[in-house]
Amino acid sequence: MKEYSKLLLSNKAWAKEKLNLDEEYFHNLAKDQKPLFLWIGCADSRVPAEEVTNTQPGEVFVHRNVANLVVHTDMNLLSVLQYAVEVLLVKHVIVCGHYGCGGVKAAMGNQDLGLINKWLRNIKEVYDKHGYELKNVSDEKLRFDRLVELNVEEQVKNLSKTTIIQRAWKNRQFPHLHGWVFDMSTGIIKEIINIESNSELEPIFKYEFHTDEVITNSSIH
Ligand code: CO
């Protein structure tokens, strides 16, 4: 059997199983989505958002890229974030990294990897920002683990620097921001950072909104 045929066969079996449990399952799934969570995770095949959080279709809005980065010029990420925050009105945005992340590992090295250098450069900036702490961790594995955590922390802070998040905080005191790291050797997620709405930001990153710019929840729909 061709590798991909297995996926299509499995899909049919899955759909049948869902219908056996609830014949209205797909009828209800097709109606609408009201996820409470936006998940920004690594593209790594071993960290599927729904699987590791035991959530069902409809519960988590998902964006994944190499090393779960929040880059302020990334239209893809920003479009997902805007839609999730302003239209779906998610209450939590989770950045979930993972130990053993190939993207973070590559960023720790000096090899020229072509185009992806530009993407990984963002992680090198995190390394540089926390250089003092990291240089004092002599064990390479521990330094790698710590950079995974610091990378998640900085990406969560990047979220708080966007007008999308700051405007939502002003309008509806949500979403809360969370930084997590998944440990694939245990299956357990470690909490690294939580940022509640309207937390103090470095003044240089804080935007002021004119009152007439403040969108009410009712005007979004
Ligand atoms: Co990864």
Coordinates of N, CA, C and O and ligand atoms in Angstrom, one line a residue, residues 42-44 47 65-68 98 100-104, ligand 1:
C42 N 5.3 24.4 17.6 CA 6.3 24.0 16.7 C 5.7 23.0 15.6 O 4.8 22.3 15.9
A43 N 6.3 23.1 14.4 CA 5.8 22.2 13.3 C 6.2 20.8 13.5 O 5.8 19.9 12.8
D44 N 7.1 20.5 14.5 CA 7.6 19.2 14.8 C 6.4 18.2 14.9 O 5.4 18.4 15.6
V47 N 4.6 16.9 18.3 CA 3.9 17.8 19.2 C 2.6 18.2 18.7 O 2.3 19.4 18.4
N65 N 4.7 26.6 13.3 CA 5.8 27.0 12.4 C 7.1 26.4 13.1 O 7.1 25.8 14.2
V66 N 8.2 26.5 12.4 CA 9.5 26.0 12.9 C 9.9 26.8 14.2 O 10.0 28.0 14.2
A67 N 9.9 26.0 15.3 CA 10.4 26.6 16.6 C 9.4 27.6 17.2 O 9.8 28.4 18.0
N68 N 8.1 27.5 16.9 CA 7.0 28.3 17.5 C 7.4 29.7 17.7 O 7.4 30.2 18.9
H98 N 9.0 22.9 22.7 CA 9.3 21.5 23.2 C 10.8 21.3 23.3 O 11.6 21.8 22.5
G100 N 14.3 19.4 22.9 CA 14.7 18.7 21.7 C 14.3 19.3 20.4 O 14.4 18.6 19.4
C101 N 14.0 20.6 20.4 CA 13.5 21.3 19.2 C 14.6 21.4 18.2 O 15.6 22.1 18.5
G102 N 14.5 20.9 17.0 CA 15.5 20.9 16.0 C 15.8 22.3 15.6 O 16.9 22.7 15.3
G103 N 14.8 23.2 15.6 CA 15.0 24.6 15.2 C 15.9 25.3 16.2 O 16.8 26.1 15.8
V104 N 15.6 25.1 17.4 CA 16.4 25.8 18.5 C 17.8 25.2 18.5 O 18.8 26.0 18.6
Ligands
CO1 CO 10.6 22.1 17.3

